[in-house]
CSV table of C-alpha atoms in Angstrom, one decimal:
chain,number,residue,atom,x,y,z
A,143,MET,CA,0.0,0.0,0.0
A,144,ILE,CA,1.2,3.5,-0.7
A,145,ARG,CA,2.9,5.1,2.3
A,146,ALA,CA,0.7,7.6,4.1
A,147,ALA,CA,-2.1,7.0,1.6
A,148,ASN,CA,-4.8,9.1,3.3
A,149,GLU,CA,-2.4,12.1,3.5
A,150,LEU,CA,-1.5,11.7,-0.1
A,151,LEU,CA,-5.2,11.5,-1.1
A,152,SER,CA,-5.9,14.7,0.9
A,153,THR,CA,-3.0,16.5,-0.8
A,154,ILE,CA,-4.0,15.4,-4.3
A,155,ARG,CA,-7.6,16.6,-3.6
A,156,GLN,CA,-6.2,20.0,-2.6
A,157,ILE,CA,-4.3,20.2,-5.8
A,158,HIS,CA,-7.4,19.3,-7.8
A,159,THR,CA,-9.3,22.0,-6.0
A,160,ALA,CA,-6.7,24.6,-6.8
A,161,ILE,CA,-6.7,23.6,-10.5
A,162,ARG,CA,-10.5,23.5,-10.6
A,163,ASP,CA,-10.9,26.9,-9.0
A,164,GLU,CA,-8.3,28.6,-11.2
A,165,VAL,CA,-9.6,27.1,-14.4
A,166,VAL,CA,-13.2,28.2,-13.6
A,167,ALA,CA,-12.0,31.7,-12.7
A,168,THR,CA,-10.1,31.9,-16.0
A,169,CYS,CA,-13.2,30.7,-17.9
A,170,GLU,CA,-15.3,33.4,-16.2
A,171,ARG,CA,-12.7,36.1,-17.0
A,172,ASP,CA,-11.3,35.3,-20.5
A,173,SER,CA,-13.0,35.1,-23.9
A,174,LEU,CA,-13.7,31.9,-25.8
A,175,ASN,CA,-11.2,32.8,-28.5
A,176,ALA,CA,-8.4,33.3,-25.9
A,177,LEU,CA,-9.1,30.0,-24.1
A,178,SER,CA,-9.3,28.0,-27.4
A,179,GLU,CA,-6.0,29.3,-28.9
A,180,ILE,CA,-3.6,26.5,-29.8
A,181,VAL,CA,-0.3,27.0,-28.1
A,182,ALA,CA,1.5,23.8,-28.7
A,183,ASP,CA,1.3,20.3,-30.2
A,184,GLN,CA,3.0,17.7,-28.1
A,185,ALA,CA,3.3,13.9,-27.8
A,186,GLY,CA,-0.1,13.4,-26.1
A,187,ASP,CA,-2.4,15.9,-27.6
A,188,THR,CA,-2.9,19.5,-28.9
A,189,ILE,CA,-2.3,22.0,-26.1
A,190,PHE,CA,-4.8,24.9,-25.8
A,191,ALA,CA,-4.3,28.1,-23.9
A,192,ILE,CA,-6.7,26.9,-21.2
A,193,ASP,CA,-4.4,23.9,-20.6
A,194,ARG,CA,-1.6,26.2,-19.7
A,195,VAL,CA,-3.6,27.5,-16.7
A,196,SER,CA,-3.9,24.0,-15.2
A,197,GLU,CA,-0.3,23.2,-15.9
A,198,GLN,CA,1.0,26.2,-14.0
A,199,ILE,CA,-1.0,25.3,-10.9
A,200,LEU,CA,-0.1,21.7,-11.2
A,201,LEU,CA,3.7,22.3,-11.3
A,202,GLN,CA,3.5,24.7,-8.4
A,203,HIS,CA,1.7,22.3,-6.1
A,204,PHE,CA,3.6,19.2,-7.2
A,205,GLU,CA,6.9,20.9,-6.2
A,206,GLN,CA,5.4,21.1,-2.7
A,207,LEU,CA,4.3,17.4,-2.9
A,208,GLY,CA,7.9,16.5,-3.6
A,209,SER,CA,8.9,17.5,-0.1
A,210,ARG,CA,6.9,14.6,1.2
A,211,TRP,CA,7.1,11.9,-1.5
A,212,SER,CA,9.6,11.3,-4.3
A,213,PHE,CA,7.8,10.5,-7.6
A,214,VAL,CA,7.9,10.5,-11.4
A,215,LEU,CA,5.1,12.8,-12.7
A,216,VAL,CA,3.6,11.8,-16.0
A,217,ALA,CA,1.5,14.4,-17.8
A,218,GLU,CA,1.0,16.0,-21.2
A,219,GLY,CA,2.6,19.4,-21.4
A,220,LEU,CA,5.8,18.4,-19.6
A,221,GLY,CA,7.8,18.3,-22.8
A,222,GLU,CA,8.0,15.6,-25.5
A,223,ASP,CA,8.4,12.6,-23.1
A,224,GLY,CA,5.8,13.9,-20.6
A,225,LEU,CA,7.9,13.1,-17.6
A,226,MET,CA,9.3,15.1,-14.7
A,227,VAL,CA,10.9,13.9,-11.4
A,228,PHE,CA,10.3,15.4,-8.0
A,229,PRO,CA,12.4,16.3,-6.1
A,230,PRO,CA,14.5,17.2,-9.2
A,231,GLU,CA,17.7,15.5,-8.0
A,232,THR,CA,15.9,12.2,-7.5
A,233,ASP,CA,17.0,9.2,-9.6
A,234,PRO,CA,13.8,8.2,-11.5
A,235,THR,CA,14.5,4.5,-10.9
A,236,GLN,CA,14.6,5.2,-7.1
A,237,ALA,CA,11.5,7.4,-6.8
A,238,GLU,CA,8.8,6.1,-4.5
A,239,LEU,CA,5.8,6.7,-6.8
A,240,VAL,CA,4.6,7.3,-10.3
A,241,ILE,CA,1.8,9.9,-10.5
A,242,ILE,CA,0.0,10.2,-13.8
A,243,ILE,CA,-2.4,13.1,-14.3
A,244,ASP,CA,-4.5,14.8,-16.9
A,245,PRO,CA,-5.1,18.3,-15.6
A,246,ILE,CA,-8.0,18.9,-17.9
A,247,ASP,CA,-9.7,15.9,-19.5
A,248,GLY,CA,-12.3,17.3,-21.8
A,249,THR,CA,-10.6,20.5,-22.7
A,250,ARG,CA,-12.5,21.0,-26.0
A,251,GLY,CA,-15.9,20.8,-24.3
A,252,LEU,CA,-14.9,23.1,-21.4
A,253,MET,CA,-13.2,25.8,-23.4
A,254,TYR,CA,-16.3,26.3,-25.5
A,255,GLN,CA,-18.5,26.0,-22.3
A,256,LYS,CA,-20.4,23.0,-23.7
A,257,ARG,CA,-19.6,20.4,-21.1
A,258,ALA,CA,-17.8,20.0,-17.8
A,259,ALA,CA,-14.2,18.6,-17.8
A,260,TRP,CA,-12.3,16.5,-15.3
A,261,ILE,CA,-9.0,16.5,-13.5
A,262,LEU,CA,-7.7,12.9,-13.4
A,263,THR,CA,-5.0,11.4,-11.2
A,264,GLY,CA,-3.7,7.9,-10.7
A,265,VAL,CA,-0.9,6.9,-8.3
A,266,ALA,CA,1.1,3.7,-8.5
A,267,PRO,CA,4.2,2.3,-6.7
A,268,ASN,CA,7.2,3.0,-8.9
A,269,ARG,CA,8.2,-0.2,-10.8
A,270,GLY,CA,10.4,1.6,-13.3
A,271,THR,CA,9.6,1.3,-16.9
A,272,SER,CA,7.3,-1.6,-16.2
A,273,THR,CA,4.9,0.5,-14.1
A,274,ASN,CA,1.5,-0.1,-15.6
A,275,LEU,CA,-2.0,1.2,-15.5
A,276,SER,CA,-3.0,-1.9,-13.6
A,277,ASP,CA,-0.5,-0.9,-10.8
A,278,ILE,CA,-2.5,2.2,-9.8
A,279,GLU,CA,-3.5,2.0,-6.2
A,280,LEU,CA,-5.1,5.4,-5.7
A,281,ALA,CA,-7.3,7.3,-8.2
A,282,VAL,CA,-9.0,10.7,-7.9
A,283,GLN,CA,-11.1,12.6,-10.4
A,284,THR,CA,-12.6,16.0,-9.9
A,285,GLU,CA,-15.1,17.9,-12.0
A,286,ILE,CA,-14.3,21.2,-13.5
A,287,PRO,CA,-17.8,22.7,-13.9
A,288,LEU,CA,-19.1,25.1,-16.5
A,289,VAL,CA,-19.3,28.7,-15.4
A,290,LYS,CA,-23.1,28.5,-15.2
A,291,GLN,CA,-22.8,25.2,-13.1
A,292,HIS,CA,-22.7,25.5,-9.3
A,293,LEU,CA,-22.1,21.8,-8.4
A,294,SER,CA,-18.8,20.0,-8.8
A,295,ASP,CA,-18.2,16.3,-8.0
A,296,CYS,CA,-15.1,14.5,-6.8
A,297,LEU,CA,-14.7,10.7,-6.8
A,298,TRP,CA,-11.8,8.6,-5.5
A,299,ALA,CA,-10.8,5.1,-4.6
A,300,PHE,CA,-8.0,3.0,-3.2
A,301,ALA,CA,-7.4,-0.4,-4.6
A,302,GLY,CA,-9.4,-3.0,-2.7
A,303,GLN,CA,-11.6,-0.4,-1.0
A,304,PRO,CA,-15.0,1.0,-1.7
A,305,ALA,CA,-15.1,4.1,-3.9
A,306,GLN,CA,-16.1,7.4,-2.3
A,307,GLY,CA,-17.4,10.7,-3.5
A,308,GLU,CA,-18.2,14.3,-2.5
A,309,ARG,CA,-20.3,17.0,-4.1
A,310,TYR,CA,-19.1,20.6,-3.7
A,311,ASN,CA,-21.5,23.6,-4.0
A,312,ARG,CA,-19.7,26.6,-5.4
A,313,LEU,CA,-22.4,29.0,-4.3
A,314,THR,CA,-22.5,28.0,-0.6
A,315,GLY,CA,-19.0,26.5,-0.2
A,316,GLU,CA,-20.6,23.4,1.3
A,317,SER,CA,-19.6,19.8,0.5
A,318,THR,CA,-21.9,16.7,0.9
A,319,PRO,CA,-21.2,13.0,0.5
A,320,LEU,CA,-21.8,11.6,-2.9
A,321,HIS,CA,-22.8,8.0,-3.4
A,322,PRO,CA,-22.2,6.9,-7.0
A,323,GLN,CA,-24.3,4.0,-8.2
A,324,PRO,CA,-23.9,2.4,-11.6
A,325,SER,CA,-27.0,1.3,-13.5
A,326,GLN,CA,-28.5,-2.0,-12.3
A,327,ALA,CA,-30.5,-2.3,-15.5
A,328,GLN,CA,-30.4,-5.8,-17.1
A,329,THR,CA,-30.6,-4.6,-20.7
A,330,ILE,CA,-29.4,-1.7,-22.8
A,331,ALA,CA,-32.9,-1.1,-24.0
A,332,GLN,CA,-34.1,2.5,-23.4
A,333,GLY,CA,-30.7,3.4,-21.9
A,334,TYR,CA,-27.7,5.4,-22.9
A,335,GLY,CA,-24.6,3.8,-24.4
A,336,ASN,CA,-22.5,4.2,-27.5
A,337,ILE,CA,-19.3,3.6,-29.5
A,338,SER,CA,-17.2,6.8,-29.4
A,339,ARG,CA,-16.8,8.6,-32.7
A,340,PHE,CA,-15.7,12.1,-31.7
A,341,PHE,CA,-13.7,13.2,-34.7
A,342,PRO,CA,-13.9,12.9,-38.6
A,343,GLY,CA,-12.1,10.1,-40.3
A,344,VAL,CA,-13.8,6.8,-39.4
A,345,ARG,CA,-17.2,7.9,-38.0
A,346,ALA,CA,-19.1,5.9,-40.6
A,347,GLU,CA,-17.3,2.7,-39.8
A,348,LEU,CA,-17.7,3.1,-36.0
A,349,ALA,CA,-21.4,4.1,-36.4
A,350,ALA,CA,-22.0,1.1,-38.6
A,351,ILE,CA,-20.7,-1.2,-35.8
A,352,ASP,CA,-22.8,0.7,-33.3
A,353,ASP,CA,-26.0,0.2,-35.4
A,354,GLU,CA,-25.3,-3.5,-36.0
A,355,LEU,CA,-24.7,-4.0,-32.3
A,356,ILE,CA,-28.0,-2.6,-31.4
A,357,LEU,CA,-29.8,-4.6,-34.1
A,358,ARG,CA,-28.2,-7.8,-32.9
A,359,THR,CA,-28.9,-7.3,-29.2
A,360,LEU,CA,-32.4,-5.6,-29.4
A,361,GLY,CA,-33.7,-6.6,-32.8
A,362,PRO,CA,-35.3,-4.2,-35.3
A,363,ALA,CA,-37.1,-1.1,-33.9
A,364,ALA,CA,-40.9,-0.8,-34.2
A,365,ALA,CA,-42.2,2.0,-36.2
A,366,GLY,CA,-41.9,5.3,-34.4
A,367,LYS,CA,-40.0,3.8,-31.5
A,368,VAL,CA,-36.4,4.3,-30.3
A,369,GLN,CA,-34.6,1.4,-28.7
A,370,ALA,CA,-31.6,3.1,-27.1
A,371,PHE,CA,-29.8,6.5,-26.9
A,372,GLU,CA,-26.3,7.8,-27.2
A,373,ASP,CA,-24.2,10.7,-25.8
A,374,GLN,CA,-20.9,11.5,-27.3
A,375,TYR,CA,-19.1,13.0,-24.3
A,376,ILE,CA,-15.6,14.0,-25.5
A,377,SER,CA,-13.9,13.1,-22.2
A,378,SER,CA,-12.8,9.6,-21.0
A,379,GLY,CA,-13.1,10.7,-17.4
A,380,GLY,CA,-16.5,12.1,-18.2
A,381,GLN,CA,-17.5,8.8,-19.8
A,382,LEU,CA,-16.4,6.9,-16.7
A,383,TYR,CA,-18.3,9.3,-14.5
A,384,GLU,CA,-21.5,8.7,-16.6
A,385,LEU,CA,-21.1,5.0,-16.0
A,386,MET,CA,-20.4,5.4,-12.3
A,387,MET,CA,-23.4,7.6,-11.7
A,388,GLY,CA,-25.8,5.3,-13.6
A,389,HIS,CA,-26.4,7.6,-16.5
A,390,ASP,CA,-24.8,5.3,-19.1
A,391,ARG,CA,-25.0,1.5,-19.4
A,392,TRP,CA,-22.1,0.9,-21.7
A,393,VAL,CA,-19.5,2.7,-23.7
A,394,ALA,CA,-16.7,1.6,-26.1
A,395,ASP,CA,-13.8,3.7,-27.3
A,396,LEU,CA,-12.3,1.7,-30.2
A,397,ARG,CA,-10.5,4.4,-32.1
A,398,PRO,CA,-7.0,2.7,-32.2
A,399,LEU,CA,-8.6,-0.3,-34.0
A,400,ALA,CA,-9.7,2.0,-36.9
A,401,GLU,CA,-6.2,3.4,-37.4
A,402,PRO,CA,-5.4,0.9,-40.2
A,403,LEU,CA,-8.4,2.2,-42.1
A,404,LEU,CA,-6.9,5.8,-42.0
A,405,ALA,CA,-3.5,4.5,-43.0
A,406,ALA,CA,-5.0,2.7,-46.0
A,407,ARG,CA,-6.6,5.9,-47.1
A,408,GLY,CA,-3.3,7.8,-46.7
A,409,GLN,CA,-4.7,9.8,-43.9
A,410,ALA,CA,-2.8,10.8,-40.7
A,411,SER,CA,-3.5,8.9,-37.5
A,412,GLY,CA,-6.4,10.3,-35.4
A,413,LEU,CA,-6.4,11.3,-31.8
A,414,CYS,CA,-6.9,8.3,-29.5
A,415,CYS,CA,-7.3,7.7,-25.8
A,416,HIS,CA,-4.1,7.6,-23.7
A,417,PRO,CA,-3.2,6.1,-20.3
A,418,TYR,CA,-3.6,9.5,-18.6
A,419,ASP,CA,-7.2,9.6,-19.9
A,420,LEU,CA,-8.0,6.3,-18.1
A,421,CYS,CA,-5.9,6.7,-15.0
A,422,THR,CA,-9.0,6.8,-12.8
A,423,GLU,CA,-10.7,3.6,-14.2
A,424,LEU,CA,-9.9,2.0,-10.8
A,425,ILE,CA,-12.8,4.0,-9.3
A,426,ALA,CA,-15.2,2.5,-11.8
A,427,ARG,CA,-13.9,-1.0,-11.1
A,428,GLN,CA,-14.3,-0.6,-7.4
A,429,LEU,CA,-17.9,0.3,-8.0
A,430,GLY,CA,-18.5,-3.0,-9.9
A,431,ILE,CA,-18.3,-1.6,-13.4
A,432,ILE,CA,-16.6,-4.0,-15.8
A,433,ILE,CA,-13.8,-2.2,-17.7
A,434,THR,CA,-11.9,-4.1,-20.4
A,435,ASP,CA,-9.7,-3.7,-23.4
A,436,GLU,CA,-10.9,-4.8,-26.9
A,437,HIS,CA,-9.9,-8.4,-26.0
A,438,GLY,CA,-12.0,-8.5,-22.9
A,439,GLU,CA,-8.9,-8.2,-20.6
A,440,GLN,CA,-8.2,-5.7,-17.8
A,441,LEU,CA,-6.7,-2.5,-19.1
A,442,SER,CA,-2.9,-2.7,-19.3
A,443,ALA,CA,-0.6,0.1,-20.6
A,444,PRO,CA,2.6,1.8,-19.6
A,445,LEU,CA,2.1,5.1,-17.7
A,446,ASP,CA,3.1,7.4,-20.6
A,447,VAL,CA,1.5,10.2,-22.7
A,448,SER,CA,1.6,8.4,-26.1
A,449,THR,CA,0.2,4.8,-25.9
A,450,ASP,CA,-3.0,4.5,-27.9
A,451,MET,CA,-5.7,2.6,-26.0
A,452,SER,CA,-9.1,1.1,-26.6
A,453,TRP,CA,-11.5,0.4,-23.8
A,454,ILE,CA,-15.0,-0.8,-23.1
A,455,GLY,CA,-17.1,-0.2,-20.0
A,456,TYR,CA,-20.2,-2.2,-18.9
A,457,ALA,CA,-22.3,-1.0,-16.0
A,458,ASN,CA,-22.8,-4.5,-14.7
A,459,SER,CA,-22.5,-8.2,-15.6
A,460,ALA,CA,-25.9,-8.4,-17.3
A,461,ILE,CA,-25.0,-5.6,-19.7
A,462,HIS,CA,-21.6,-7.2,-20.2
A,463,GLU,CA,-23.2,-10.5,-21.2
A,464,GLN,CA,-25.6,-8.8,-23.5
A,465,ILE,CA,-23.0,-6.6,-25.3
A,466,ALA,CA,-19.6,-8.3,-25.2
A,467,PRO,CA,-20.2,-11.4,-27.4
A,468,ALA,CA,-21.9,-9.4,-30.1
A,469,LEU,CA,-19.3,-6.6,-30.0
A,470,LYS,CA,-16.4,-9.2,-30.2
A,471,THR,CA,-18.0,-10.7,-33.3
A,472,LEU,CA,-18.5,-7.3,-35.0
A,473,LEU,CA,-14.9,-6.2,-34.2
A,474,ALA,CA,-13.6,-9.4,-35.8
A,475,GLN,CA,-15.7,-8.6,-38.9
A,476,HIS,CA,-14.9,-5.0,-39.2
A,477,PHE,CA,-11.3,-4.7,-37.8
A,478,THR,CA,-8.4,-6.9,-37.0
A,479,PRO,CA,-7.9,-6.1,-33.3
A,480,LYS,CA,-4.3,-5.3,-32.3
A,481,SER,CA,-2.3,-8.1,-30.7
A,482,SER,CA,-2.5,-8.2,-26.9
A,483,SER,CA,1.3,-8.9,-26.7
């Protein structure tokens, strides 16, 4: 178990609060054009002006965290490799922890004030270059609300312990316990779920799989009736939250599997999910949500800013049994899934 785990949790939550409050204040003060200005393109993603706000707060507070723990920090915006060691003189191989963070997951939705974003953090014992997403023992995610939104949720979990949550009221300053509850529905019928297709390139192929999946599991729709719904939330942390709160029954982000199609067309690779986008999936699993890769295995990836990842989330075992076999068949028909080696 991580040394002084509860103290570390408290410190990370304070860092999240500082980032949240500064980003919200910046959104209230600055124009949409200023927030959405592209300032860099780095290994993990495009960096927008709003991202720089969170990065400044992050580095300031993690320097203080380095007085209590030694760690390798993994985050986009920290240069091409996305790595920084605290305290600076520490040998990375001897650091106690690896901390992976996405200071704003859902930047695009937040900077246009369309949808809340999330601060995501996962903490794992340092196992050197072999440190993996599956090694994370503490995960915390905090909502960055829209300017017009007065509530902000925070969820966290230690490995092997129940997930917990808290809801903060920006108007009153009060916090109340939050009890996330994934959907207990036994079918996807009349519920939300989807295959992610955020960006141009392979939307048609991903939508075709989604349509075929619904047809195979629910059959043809009756005239004037809708069988199921979808919600394209461009934030992996946000998608996990929707599963954890019982809003969504399943979600699949399979963008890496479609990369060969882009290559065959002579098009550049698209933007995919990375380990920092999924560093809080531990919370979902502690709530009983089934999270797998495209092969049905537990997520496994190095803690870096560049590895492309596919993932699938099922609210419960009944939804998994309804969706997983049909989805596996469809993926074999439409794509050649990447080797699990």
